[in-house]
């Protein structure tokens, strides 16, 4: 296995030697930059029954066949990136909203959207207790498993990665649920990373209070995954180059690089069976808390 290039010097060395389009393995993934969004578009575009609309030439919107989930990729909006909302009453106020800003690594977004699409057809029953995909794993347990340190006395409560450049935050105390639907900054959970992940993060992802835990856990799994991700040198943010380790994949794409490619949005589009369509009436349907 090739030795990692020196932090800070590695990106420039790879660029000078192999050119700016050379694919490299970057770790940690949460500092690798957003990368391409191909995997996200593939998941949503291949989902059976989902509709896709392009507005203003740049903004893309996806809607589930049950009309309860809407996914927006408004390029020029304040946060950019991806916003996902769910409403039991399709004409009502959303029950939950998740926002990934434009700089969020695509692997973290793709983990969320893939799990969302895969489980929506039966209202996530497969991911609840007793379901075939239920693991009982919470976002907090994933954070602890990777030895992230809780910051005692912090408000909101947060845990920080061992390198100090990523944070998982949980807001405690009373907050009107509509406030976090209107302002992502007030959301109950937040993931962020950067040289200072708490006060001046390079990217942020927000999850409102009623976002299903298994969806947050899917993103948390990608967030904490130590497997390097594929990028080209010019996709790594300048401020992160001294904080990341860059490695050239071995010829023939070594197993480690294959694993990175599998979880990377840089993976090529492939023909896959469509996900089951979400029926008009979902299993275990309960009335919306905001029914008209």
PDB file of C-alpha atoms in Angstrom:
ATOM      1  CA  UNK A   1       0.000   0.000   0.000  1.00  0.00           C
ATOM      2  CA  UNK A   2       1.468   3.407  -0.906  1.00  0.00           C
ATOM      3  CA  UNK A   3       2.541   5.650   1.916  1.00  0.00           C
ATOM      4  CA  UNK A   4       0.357   8.718   2.527  1.00  0.00           C
ATOM      5  CA  UNK A   5       1.732  11.928   1.135  1.00  0.00           C
ATOM      6  CA  UNK A   6       2.709  14.523   3.751  1.00  0.00           C
ATOM      7  CA  UNK A   7      -0.235  16.548   5.091  1.00  0.00           C
ATOM      8  CA  UNK A   8      -0.386  19.972   3.486  1.00  0.00           C
ATOM      9  CA  UNK A   9       2.220  19.119   0.855  1.00  0.00           C
ATOM     10  CA  UNK A  10       0.468  16.031  -0.486  1.00  0.00           C
ATOM     11  CA  UNK A  11      -2.187  17.742  -2.574  1.00  0.00           C
ATOM     12  CA  UNK A  12       0.285  19.997  -4.360  1.00  0.00           C
ATOM     13  CA  UNK A  13       2.687  17.094  -4.858  1.00  0.00           C
ATOM     14  CA  UNK A  14      -0.036  14.978  -6.469  1.00  0.00           C
ATOM     15  CA  UNK A  15      -1.151  17.892  -8.645  1.00  0.00           C
ATOM     16  CA  UNK A  16       2.391  18.623  -9.819  1.00  0.00           C
ATOM     17  CA  UNK A  17       3.143  14.963 -10.500  1.00  0.00           C
ATOM     18  CA  UNK A  18      -0.134  13.590 -11.824  1.00  0.00           C
ATOM     19  CA  UNK A  19      -2.180  16.661 -12.785  1.00  0.00           C
ATOM     20  CA  UNK A  20      -5.260  18.291 -11.206  1.00  0.00           C
ATOM     21  CA  UNK A  21      -7.617  15.574 -12.488  1.00  0.00           C
ATOM     22  CA  UNK A  22      -5.839  12.666 -10.784  1.00  0.00           C
ATOM     23  CA  UNK A  23      -8.110  10.771  -8.405  1.00  0.00           C
ATOM     24  CA  UNK A  24      -6.807  10.578  -4.853  1.00  0.00           C
ATOM     25  CA  UNK A  25      -7.981   9.082  -1.582  1.00  0.00           C
ATOM     26  CA  UNK A  26      -8.654  11.736   1.051  1.00  0.00           C
ATOM     27  CA  UNK A  27      -9.134  11.305   4.773  1.00  0.00           C
ATOM     28  CA  UNK A  28     -10.899  12.258   6.878  1.00  0.00           C
ATOM     29  CA  UNK A  29     -13.856  12.313   4.523  1.00  0.00           C
ATOM     30  CA  UNK A  30     -15.568  15.156   6.365  1.00  0.00           C
ATOM     31  CA  UNK A  31     -12.755  17.497   5.271  1.00  0.00           C
ATOM     32  CA  UNK A  32     -12.565  16.263   1.670  1.00  0.00           C
ATOM     33  CA  UNK A  33     -14.975  18.844   0.249  1.00  0.00           C
ATOM     34  CA  UNK A  34     -18.443  18.239  -1.184  1.00  0.00           C
ATOM     35  CA  UNK A  35     -17.333  16.246  -4.216  1.00  0.00           C
ATOM     36  CA  UNK A  36     -19.687  15.326  -7.076  1.00  0.00           C
ATOM     37  CA  UNK A  37     -23.388  14.755  -6.379  1.00  0.00           C
ATOM     38  CA  UNK A  38     -23.838  11.966  -8.917  1.00  0.00           C
ATOM     39  CA  UNK A  39     -24.720   9.285  -6.345  1.00  0.00           C
ATOM     40  CA  UNK A  40     -27.475  11.467  -4.877  1.00  0.00           C
ATOM     41  CA  UNK A  41     -28.988  12.224  -8.274  1.00  0.00           C
ATOM     42  CA  UNK A  42     -28.765   8.530  -9.227  1.00  0.00           C
ATOM     43  CA  UNK A  43     -30.601   7.400  -6.091  1.00  0.00           C
ATOM     44  CA  UNK A  44     -33.433   9.884  -6.492  1.00  0.00           C
ATOM     45  CA  UNK A  45     -33.577   9.646 -10.277  1.00  0.00           C
ATOM     46  CA  UNK A  46     -33.808   5.831 -10.253  1.00  0.00           C
ATOM     47  CA  UNK A  47     -36.438   5.640  -7.498  1.00  0.00           C
ATOM     48  CA  UNK A  48     -39.657   4.176  -8.889  1.00  0.00           C
ATOM     49  CA  UNK A  49     -42.474   6.674  -9.173  1.00  0.00           C
ATOM     50  CA  UNK A  50     -40.488   9.710  -8.055  1.00  0.00           C
ATOM     51  CA  UNK A  51     -40.800  12.807 -10.216  1.00  0.00           C
ATOM     52  CA  UNK A  52     -38.018  15.219 -11.129  1.00  0.00           C
ATOM     53  CA  UNK A  53     -38.447  18.874 -12.020  1.00  0.00           C
ATOM     54  CA  UNK A  54     -35.791  21.389 -13.046  1.00  0.00           C
ATOM     55  CA  UNK A  55     -36.571  25.048 -12.384  1.00  0.00           C
ATOM     56  CA  UNK A  56     -34.684  28.176 -13.439  1.00  0.00           C
ATOM     57  CA  UNK A  57     -32.259  25.985 -15.352  1.00  0.00           C
ATOM     58  CA  UNK A  58     -30.246  25.060 -12.244  1.00  0.00           C
ATOM     59  CA  UNK A  59     -32.537  24.019  -9.376  1.00  0.00           C
ATOM     60  CA  UNK A  60     -33.682  20.395  -9.174  1.00  0.00           C
ATOM     61  CA  UNK A  61     -36.676  19.091  -7.217  1.00  0.00           C
ATOM     62  CA  UNK A  62     -37.737  15.498  -6.554  1.00  0.00           C
ATOM     63  CA  UNK A  63     -41.114  14.377  -5.184  1.00  0.00           C
ATOM     64  CA  UNK A  64     -42.049  10.931  -3.895  1.00  0.00           C
ATOM     65  CA  UNK A  65     -45.055   9.155  -5.447  1.00  0.00           C
ATOM     66  CA  UNK A  66     -46.920   9.455  -2.123  1.00  0.00           C
ATOM     67  CA  UNK A  67     -46.333  13.249  -2.257  1.00  0.00           C
ATOM     68  CA  UNK A  68     -45.111  13.252   1.346  1.00  0.00           C
ATOM     69  CA  UNK A  69     -41.403  13.717   0.642  1.00  0.00           C
ATOM     70  CA  UNK A  70     -39.891  16.597  -1.272  1.00  0.00           C
ATOM     71  CA  UNK A  71     -36.201  16.965  -2.007  1.00  0.00           C
ATOM     72  CA  UNK A  72     -34.790  20.250  -3.257  1.00  0.00           C
ATOM     73  CA  UNK A  73     -31.383  21.106  -4.682  1.00  0.00           C
ATOM     74  CA  UNK A  74     -31.705  24.898  -5.069  1.00  0.00           C
ATOM     75  CA  UNK A  75     -28.226  25.855  -6.212  1.00  0.00           C
ATOM     76  CA  UNK A  76     -28.435  29.602  -5.612  1.00  0.00           C
ATOM     77  CA  UNK A  77     -30.348  29.549  -2.320  1.00  0.00           C
ATOM     78  CA  UNK A  78     -28.789  30.634   0.973  1.00  0.00           C
ATOM     79  CA  UNK A  79     -27.722  27.126   1.997  1.00  0.00           C
ATOM     80  CA  UNK A  80     -27.598  25.586  -1.467  1.00  0.00           C
ATOM     81  CA  UNK A  81     -27.023  21.867  -1.156  1.00  0.00           C
ATOM     82  CA  UNK A  82     -29.998  19.644  -0.370  1.00  0.00           C
ATOM     83  CA  UNK A  83     -33.166  20.151   1.662  1.00  0.00           C
ATOM     84  CA  UNK A  84     -35.473  17.205   2.390  1.00  0.00           C
ATOM     85  CA  UNK A  85     -38.908  17.590   3.953  1.00  0.00           C
ATOM     86  CA  UNK A  86     -41.563  15.094   5.014  1.00  0.00           C
ATOM     87  CA  UNK A  87     -45.242  15.833   5.683  1.00  0.00           C
ATOM     88  CA  UNK A  88     -47.852  13.205   6.559  1.00  0.00           C
ATOM     89  CA  UNK A  89     -50.357  15.650   5.123  1.00  0.00           C
ATOM     90  CA  UNK A  90     -48.874  16.527   1.712  1.00  0.00           C
ATOM     91  CA  UNK A  91     -50.602  19.927   1.873  1.00  0.00           C
ATOM     92  CA  UNK A  92     -49.663  20.573   5.484  1.00  0.00           C
ATOM     93  CA  UNK A  93     -46.655  21.924   7.328  1.00  0.00           C
ATOM     94  CA  UNK A  94     -43.715  19.480   7.212  1.00  0.00           C
ATOM     95  CA  UNK A  95     -43.284  17.116  10.128  1.00  0.00           C
ATOM     96  CA  UNK A  96     -39.516  17.337   9.703  1.00  0.00           C
ATOM     97  CA  UNK A  97     -36.905  19.044   7.565  1.00  0.00           C
ATOM     98  CA  UNK A  98     -33.260  18.174   6.985  1.00  0.00           C
ATOM     99  CA  UNK A  99     -30.837  20.594   5.335  1.00  0.00           C
ATOM    100  CA  UNK A 100     -27.366  19.793   4.009  1.00  0.00           C
ATOM    101  CA  UNK A 101     -25.556  22.941   2.945  1.00  0.00           C
ATOM    102  CA  UNK A 102     -23.698  23.184  -0.371  1.00  0.00           C
ATOM    103  CA  UNK A 103     -20.332  22.209   1.131  1.00  0.00           C
ATOM    104  CA  UNK A 104     -21.498  19.028   2.887  1.00  0.00           C
ATOM    105  CA  UNK A 105     -19.573  15.979   1.602  1.00  0.00           C
ATOM    106  CA  UNK A 106     -21.831  14.173  -0.840  1.00  0.00           C
ATOM    107  CA  UNK A 107     -21.275  10.801   0.869  1.00  0.00           C
ATOM    108  CA  UNK A 108     -23.116  12.111   3.950  1.00  0.00           C
ATOM    109  CA  UNK A 109     -26.058  13.316   1.862  1.00  0.00           C
ATOM    110  CA  UNK A 110     -26.134  10.145  -0.254  1.00  0.00           C
ATOM    111  CA  UNK A 111     -26.320   7.940   2.851  1.00  0.00           C
ATOM    112  CA  UNK A 112     -29.416   9.848   3.992  1.00  0.00           C
ATOM    113  CA  UNK A 113     -31.222   9.900   0.639  1.00  0.00           C
ATOM    114  CA  UNK A 114     -30.523   6.244  -0.137  1.00  0.00           C
ATOM    115  CA  UNK A 115     -31.909   5.127   3.226  1.00  0.00           C
ATOM    116  CA  UNK A 116     -34.875   7.464   2.797  1.00  0.00           C
ATOM    117  CA  UNK A 117     -35.794   6.127  -0.638  1.00  0.00           C
ATOM    118  CA  UNK A 118     -35.195   2.513   0.321  1.00  0.00           C
ATOM    119  CA  UNK A 119     -37.527   2.640   3.338  1.00  0.00           C
ATOM    120  CA  UNK A 120     -40.279   5.039   2.316  1.00  0.00           C
ATOM    121  CA  UNK A 121     -42.445   2.458   0.524  1.00  0.00           C
ATOM    122  CA  UNK A 122     -43.590   0.981   3.863  1.00  0.00           C
ATOM    123  CA  UNK A 123     -43.164   4.054   6.041  1.00  0.00           C
ATOM    124  CA  UNK A 124     -39.728   2.874   7.244  1.00  0.00           C
ATOM    125  CA  UNK A 125     -41.195  -0.233   8.922  1.00  0.00           C
ATOM    126  CA  UNK A 126     -38.098  -2.239   7.926  1.00  0.00           C
ATOM    127  CA  UNK A 127     -35.920   0.179   9.907  1.00  0.00           C
ATOM    128  CA  UNK A 128     -38.049   0.228  13.053  1.00  0.00           C
ATOM    129  CA  UNK A 129     -37.832  -2.250  15.928  1.00  0.00           C
ATOM    130  CA  UNK A 130     -38.496  -5.736  14.563  1.00  0.00           C
ATOM    131  CA  UNK A 131     -37.800  -4.719  10.963  1.00  0.00           C
ATOM    132  CA  UNK A 132     -35.274  -6.557   8.825  1.00  0.00           C
ATOM    133  CA  UNK A 133     -32.975  -3.523   8.632  1.00  0.00           C
ATOM    134  CA  UNK A 134     -33.336  -2.463  12.257  1.00  0.00           C
ATOM    135  CA  UNK A 135     -29.967  -2.162  14.003  1.00  0.00           C
ATOM    136  CA  UNK A 136     -30.780  -0.220  17.146  1.00  0.00           C
ATOM    137  CA  UNK A 137     -27.814   2.005  16.347  1.00  0.00           C
ATOM    138  CA  UNK A 138     -28.279   5.653  17.249  1.00  0.00           C
ATOM    139  CA  UNK A 139     -26.265   8.610  15.955  1.00  0.00           C
ATOM    140  CA  UNK A 140     -24.860   9.106  19.462  1.00  0.00           C
ATOM    141  CA  UNK A 141     -23.666   5.492  19.676  1.00  0.00           C
ATOM    142  CA  UNK A 142     -21.895   5.835  16.320  1.00  0.00           C
ATOM    143  CA  UNK A 143     -20.155   8.973  17.525  1.00  0.00           C
ATOM    144  CA  UNK A 144     -19.054   7.230  20.732  1.00  0.00           C
ATOM    145  CA  UNK A 145     -17.898   4.132  18.839  1.00  0.00           C
ATOM    146  CA  UNK A 146     -15.384   6.252  16.946  1.00  0.00           C
ATOM    147  CA  UNK A 147     -14.073   7.807  20.176  1.00  0.00           C
ATOM    148  CA  UNK A 148     -15.459  11.284  19.692  1.00  0.00           C
ATOM    149  CA  UNK A 149     -15.153  13.219  22.933  1.00  0.00           C
ATOM    150  CA  UNK A 150     -18.164  14.873  24.593  1.00  0.00           C
ATOM    151  CA  UNK A 151     -17.551  18.500  25.513  1.00  0.00           C
ATOM    152  CA  UNK A 152     -18.767  18.650  29.098  1.00  0.00           C
ATOM    153  CA  UNK A 153     -20.746  21.724  30.032  1.00  0.00           C
ATOM    154  CA  UNK A 154     -21.254  22.817  26.426  1.00  0.00           C
ATOM    155  CA  UNK A 155     -24.580  24.316  25.414  1.00  0.00           C
ATOM    156  CA  UNK A 156     -25.816  22.984  23.069  1.00  0.00           C
ATOM    157  CA  UNK A 157     -24.291  19.622  23.985  1.00  0.00           C
ATOM    158  CA  UNK A 158     -21.729  18.436  21.455  1.00  0.00           C
ATOM    159  CA  UNK A 159     -19.130  15.777  20.775  1.00  0.00           C
ATOM    160  CA  UNK A 160     -15.953  16.504  18.839  1.00  0.00           C
ATOM    161  CA  UNK A 161     -13.888  14.186  16.646  1.00  0.00           C
ATOM    162  CA  UNK A 162     -10.426  13.095  17.842  1.00  0.00           C
ATOM    163  CA  UNK A 163      -8.738  15.554  15.456  1.00  0.00           C
ATOM    164  CA  UNK A 164     -10.956  18.402  16.670  1.00  0.00           C
ATOM    165  CA  UNK A 165     -12.245  19.235  13.180  1.00  0.00           C
ATOM    166  CA  UNK A 166     -15.750  17.734  13.227  1.00  0.00           C
ATOM    167  CA  UNK A 167     -18.627  18.115  15.668  1.00  0.00           C
ATOM    168  CA  UNK A 168     -22.008  16.545  16.359  1.00  0.00           C
ATOM    169  CA  UNK A 169     -24.332  18.831  18.276  1.00  0.00           C
ATOM    170  CA  UNK A 170     -27.652  18.271  20.053  1.00  0.00           C
ATOM    171  CA  UNK A 171     -29.781  21.160  21.243  1.00  0.00           C
ATOM    172  CA  UNK A 172     -31.468  20.654  24.603  1.00  0.00           C
ATOM    173  CA  UNK A 173     -34.296  22.563  26.234  1.00  0.00           C
ATOM    174  CA  UNK A 174     -37.638  23.725  24.922  1.00  0.00           C
ATOM    175  CA  UNK A 175     -37.923  25.070  21.420  1.00  0.00           C
ATOM    176  CA  UNK A 176     -41.115  25.566  19.459  1.00  0.00           C
ATOM    177  CA  UNK A 177     -41.074  22.947  16.731  1.00  0.00           C
ATOM    178  CA  UNK A 178     -41.999  25.478  14.056  1.00  0.00           C
ATOM    179  CA  UNK A 179     -38.881  27.530  14.827  1.00  0.00           C
ATOM    180  CA  UNK A 180     -36.527  24.813  13.619  1.00  0.00           C
ATOM    181  CA  UNK A 181     -38.652  24.210  10.526  1.00  0.00           C
ATOM    182  CA  UNK A 182     -38.262  27.869   9.593  1.00  0.00           C
ATOM    183  CA  UNK A 183     -34.619  28.297  10.630  1.00  0.00           C
ATOM    184  CA  UNK A 184     -32.224  25.355  10.134  1.00  0.00           C
ATOM    185  CA  UNK A 185     -29.762  26.987  12.548  1.00  0.00           C
ATOM    186  CA  UNK A 186     -32.221  26.196  15.362  1.00  0.00           C
ATOM    187  CA  UNK A 187     -32.495  22.500  14.496  1.00  0.00           C
ATOM    188  CA  UNK A 188     -32.202  19.916  17.253  1.00  0.00           C
ATOM    189  CA  UNK A 189     -29.233  18.115  15.670  1.00  0.00           C
ATOM    190  CA  UNK A 190     -26.305  19.463  13.680  1.00  0.00           C
ATOM    191  CA  UNK A 191     -23.258  17.928  12.027  1.00  0.00           C
ATOM    192  CA  UNK A 192     -20.400  20.214  11.031  1.00  0.00           C
ATOM    193  CA  UNK A 193     -16.724  20.160  10.141  1.00  0.00           C
ATOM    194  CA  UNK A 194     -13.842  22.459   9.282  1.00  0.00           C
ATOM    195  CA  UNK A 195     -10.777  23.983  10.931  1.00  0.00           C
ATOM    196  CA  UNK A 196     -13.189  25.301  13.595  1.00  0.00           C
ATOM    197  CA  UNK A 197     -16.254  23.046  13.329  1.00  0.00           C
ATOM    198  CA  UNK A 198     -18.239  24.796  16.058  1.00  0.00           C
ATOM    199  CA  UNK A 199     -18.017  28.533  15.426  1.00  0.00           C
ATOM    200  CA  UNK A 200     -16.900  28.845  11.783  1.00  0.00           C
ATOM    201  CA  UNK A 201     -17.653  25.468  10.176  1.00  0.00           C
ATOM    202  CA  UNK A 202     -16.832  24.815   6.537  1.00  0.00           C
ATOM    203  CA  UNK A 203     -20.112  22.923   6.190  1.00  0.00           C
ATOM    204  CA  UNK A 204     -23.191  22.124   8.250  1.00  0.00           C
ATOM    205  CA  UNK A 205     -26.064  19.650   8.138  1.00  0.00           C
ATOM    206  CA  UNK A 206     -29.226  20.291  10.158  1.00  0.00           C
ATOM    207  CA  UNK A 207     -31.861  17.793  11.326  1.00  0.00           C
ATOM    208  CA  UNK A 208     -35.117  18.943  12.917  1.00  0.00           C
ATOM    209  CA  UNK A 209     -36.524  17.209  15.995  1.00  0.00           C
ATOM    210  CA  UNK A 210     -38.787  14.654  14.312  1.00  0.00           C
ATOM    211  CA  UNK A 211     -36.326  13.526  11.642  1.00  0.00           C
ATOM    212  CA  UNK A 212     -36.309   9.700  11.904  1.00  0.00           C
ATOM    213  CA  UNK A 213     -33.334   8.510  13.909  1.00  0.00           C
ATOM    214  CA  UNK A 214     -32.357   5.830  11.407  1.00  0.00           C
ATOM    215  CA  UNK A 215     -31.957   8.510   8.718  1.00  0.00           C
ATOM    216  CA  UNK A 216     -29.740  10.639  10.953  1.00  0.00           C
ATOM    217  CA  UNK A 217     -27.805   7.483  11.855  1.00  0.00           C
ATOM    218  CA  UNK A 218     -27.213   6.763   8.158  1.00  0.00           C
ATOM    219  CA  UNK A 219     -25.627  10.186   7.737  1.00  0.00           C
ATOM    220  CA  UNK A 220     -23.741   9.814  11.024  1.00  0.00           C
ATOM    221  CA  UNK A 221     -22.294   6.523   9.798  1.00  0.00           C
ATOM    222  CA  UNK A 222     -20.889   8.229   6.695  1.00  0.00           C
ATOM    223  CA  UNK A 223     -19.814  11.228   8.795  1.00  0.00           C
ATOM    224  CA  UNK A 224     -17.706   9.101  11.149  1.00  0.00           C
ATOM    225  CA  UNK A 225     -16.524   6.506   8.609  1.00  0.00           C
ATOM    226  CA  UNK A 226     -12.694   6.534   8.541  1.00  0.00           C
ATOM    227  CA  UNK A 227     -12.577   5.105   5.006  1.00  0.00           C
ATOM    228  CA  UNK A 228     -10.937   7.640   2.644  1.00  0.00           C
ATOM    229  CA  UNK A 229     -13.102   9.110  -0.106  1.00  0.00           C
ATOM    230  CA  UNK A 230     -12.225   9.724  -3.735  1.00  0.00           C
ATOM    231  CA  UNK A 231     -11.627  13.263  -4.895  1.00  0.00           C
ATOM    232  CA  UNK A 232      -9.442  15.122  -7.353  1.00  0.00           C
ATOM    233  CA  UNK A 233      -6.876  17.465  -5.754  1.00  0.00           C
ATOM    234  CA  UNK A 234      -8.718  20.612  -6.807  1.00  0.00           C
ATOM    235  CA  UNK A 235     -11.879  19.408  -5.013  1.00  0.00           C
ATOM    236  CA  UNK A 236     -10.185  19.544  -1.602  1.00  0.00           C
ATOM    237  CA  UNK A 237     -10.861  22.937   0.036  1.00  0.00           C
ATOM    238  CA  UNK A 238      -7.736  25.057   0.416  1.00  0.00           C
ATOM    239  CA  UNK A 239      -8.316  25.498   4.156  1.00  0.00           C
ATOM    240  CA  UNK A 240      -8.422  21.719   4.629  1.00  0.00           C
ATOM    241  CA  UNK A 241      -5.283  20.729   2.753  1.00  0.00           C
ATOM    242  CA  UNK A 242      -3.044  20.927   5.808  1.00  0.00           C
ATOM    243  CA  UNK A 243      -5.594  18.885   7.797  1.00  0.00           C
ATOM    244  CA  UNK A 244      -6.082  15.959   5.416  1.00  0.00           C
ATOM    245  CA  UNK A 245      -4.061  12.956   4.315  1.00  0.00           C
ATOM    246  CA  UNK A 246      -3.909  12.316   0.578  1.00  0.00           C
ATOM    247  CA  UNK A 247      -3.008   8.912  -0.855  1.00  0.00           C
ATOM    248  CA  UNK A 248      -2.766   7.766  -4.454  1.00  0.00           C
ATOM    249  CA  UNK A 249      -4.845   4.649  -5.178  1.00  0.00           C
ATOM    250  CA  UNK A 250      -2.777   1.659  -6.162  1.00  0.00           C
ATOM    251  CA  UNK A 251      -2.828   0.655  -9.831  1.00  0.00           C
ATOM    252  CA  UNK A 252      -5.886  -1.410 -10.616  1.00  0.00           C
ATOM    253  CA  UNK A 253      -7.844   0.221  -7.788  1.00  0.00           C
ATOM    254  CA  UNK A 254      -6.813  -1.509  -4.586  1.00  0.00           C
ATOM    255  CA  UNK A 255      -9.476  -2.821  -2.168  1.00  0.00           C
ATOM    256  CA  UNK A 256      -9.178   0.304  -0.046  1.00  0.00           C
ATOM    257  CA  UNK A 257      -9.793   2.492  -3.083  1.00  0.00           C
ATOM    258  CA  UNK A 258     -12.641   0.238  -4.176  1.00  0.00           C
ATOM    259  CA  UNK A 259     -14.292   0.758  -0.800  1.00  0.00           C
ATOM    260  CA  UNK A 260     -13.869   4.500  -1.145  1.00  0.00           C
ATOM    261  CA  UNK A 261     -15.327   4.425  -4.637  1.00  0.00           C
ATOM    262  CA  UNK A 262     -18.290   2.412  -3.424  1.00  0.00           C
ATOM    263  CA  UNK A 263     -19.204   5.065  -0.848  1.00  0.00           C
ATOM    264  CA  UNK A 264     -18.171   8.026  -2.975  1.00  0.00           C
ATOM    265  CA  UNK A 265     -20.445  10.196  -5.076  1.00  0.00           C
ATOM    266  CA  UNK A 266     -17.691   9.944  -7.689  1.00  0.00           C
ATOM    267  CA  UNK A 267     -18.878   6.427  -8.486  1.00  0.00           C
ATOM    268  CA  UNK A 268     -20.074   6.028 -12.079  1.00  0.00           C
ATOM    269  CA  UNK A 269     -23.749   5.669 -12.838  1.00  0.00           C
ATOM    270  CA  UNK A 270     -24.840   2.045 -13.066  1.00  0.00           C
ATOM    271  CA  UNK A 271     -28.087   0.391 -14.016  1.00  0.00           C
ATOM    272  CA  UNK A 272     -29.753  -0.745 -10.804  1.00  0.00           C
ATOM    273  CA  UNK A 273     -33.221  -2.130 -10.105  1.00  0.00           C
ATOM    274  CA  UNK A 274     -35.566   0.695  -9.112  1.00  0.00           C
ATOM    275  CA  UNK A 275     -36.500   1.094  -5.476  1.00  0.00           C
ATOM    276  CA  UNK A 276     -40.067   0.084  -4.633  1.00  0.00           C
ATOM    277  CA  UNK A 277     -42.514   2.870  -5.260  1.00  0.00           C
ATOM    278  CA  UNK A 278     -44.014   4.459  -2.184  1.00  0.00           C
ATOM    279  CA  UNK A 279     -47.732   3.634  -2.259  1.00  0.00           C
ATOM    280  CA  UNK A 280     -50.361   6.322  -1.998  1.00  0.00           C
ATOM    281  CA  UNK A 281     -51.357   4.881   1.389  1.00  0.00           C
ATOM    282  CA  UNK A 282     -48.387   3.969   3.532  1.00  0.00           C
ATOM    283  CA  UNK A 283     -48.195   1.101   5.972  1.00  0.00           C
ATOM    284  CA  UNK A 284     -48.700   2.040   9.620  1.00  0.00           C
ATOM    285  CA  UNK A 285     -49.995   5.403   8.558  1.00  0.00           C
ATOM    286  CA  UNK A 286     -50.980   7.660  11.412  1.00  0.00           C
ATOM    287  CA  UNK A 287     -52.605  11.033  11.185  1.00  0.00           C
ATOM    288  CA  UNK A 288     -50.325  14.002  10.863  1.00  0.00           C
ATOM    289  CA  UNK A 289     -49.790  16.126  13.912  1.00  0.00           C
ATOM    290  CA  UNK A 290     -50.610  19.043  11.638  1.00  0.00           C
ATOM    291  CA  UNK A 291     -53.562  17.629   9.700  1.00  0.00           C
ATOM    292  CA  UNK A 292     -55.670  20.233   7.969  1.00  0.00           C
TER     293      UNK A 292
END
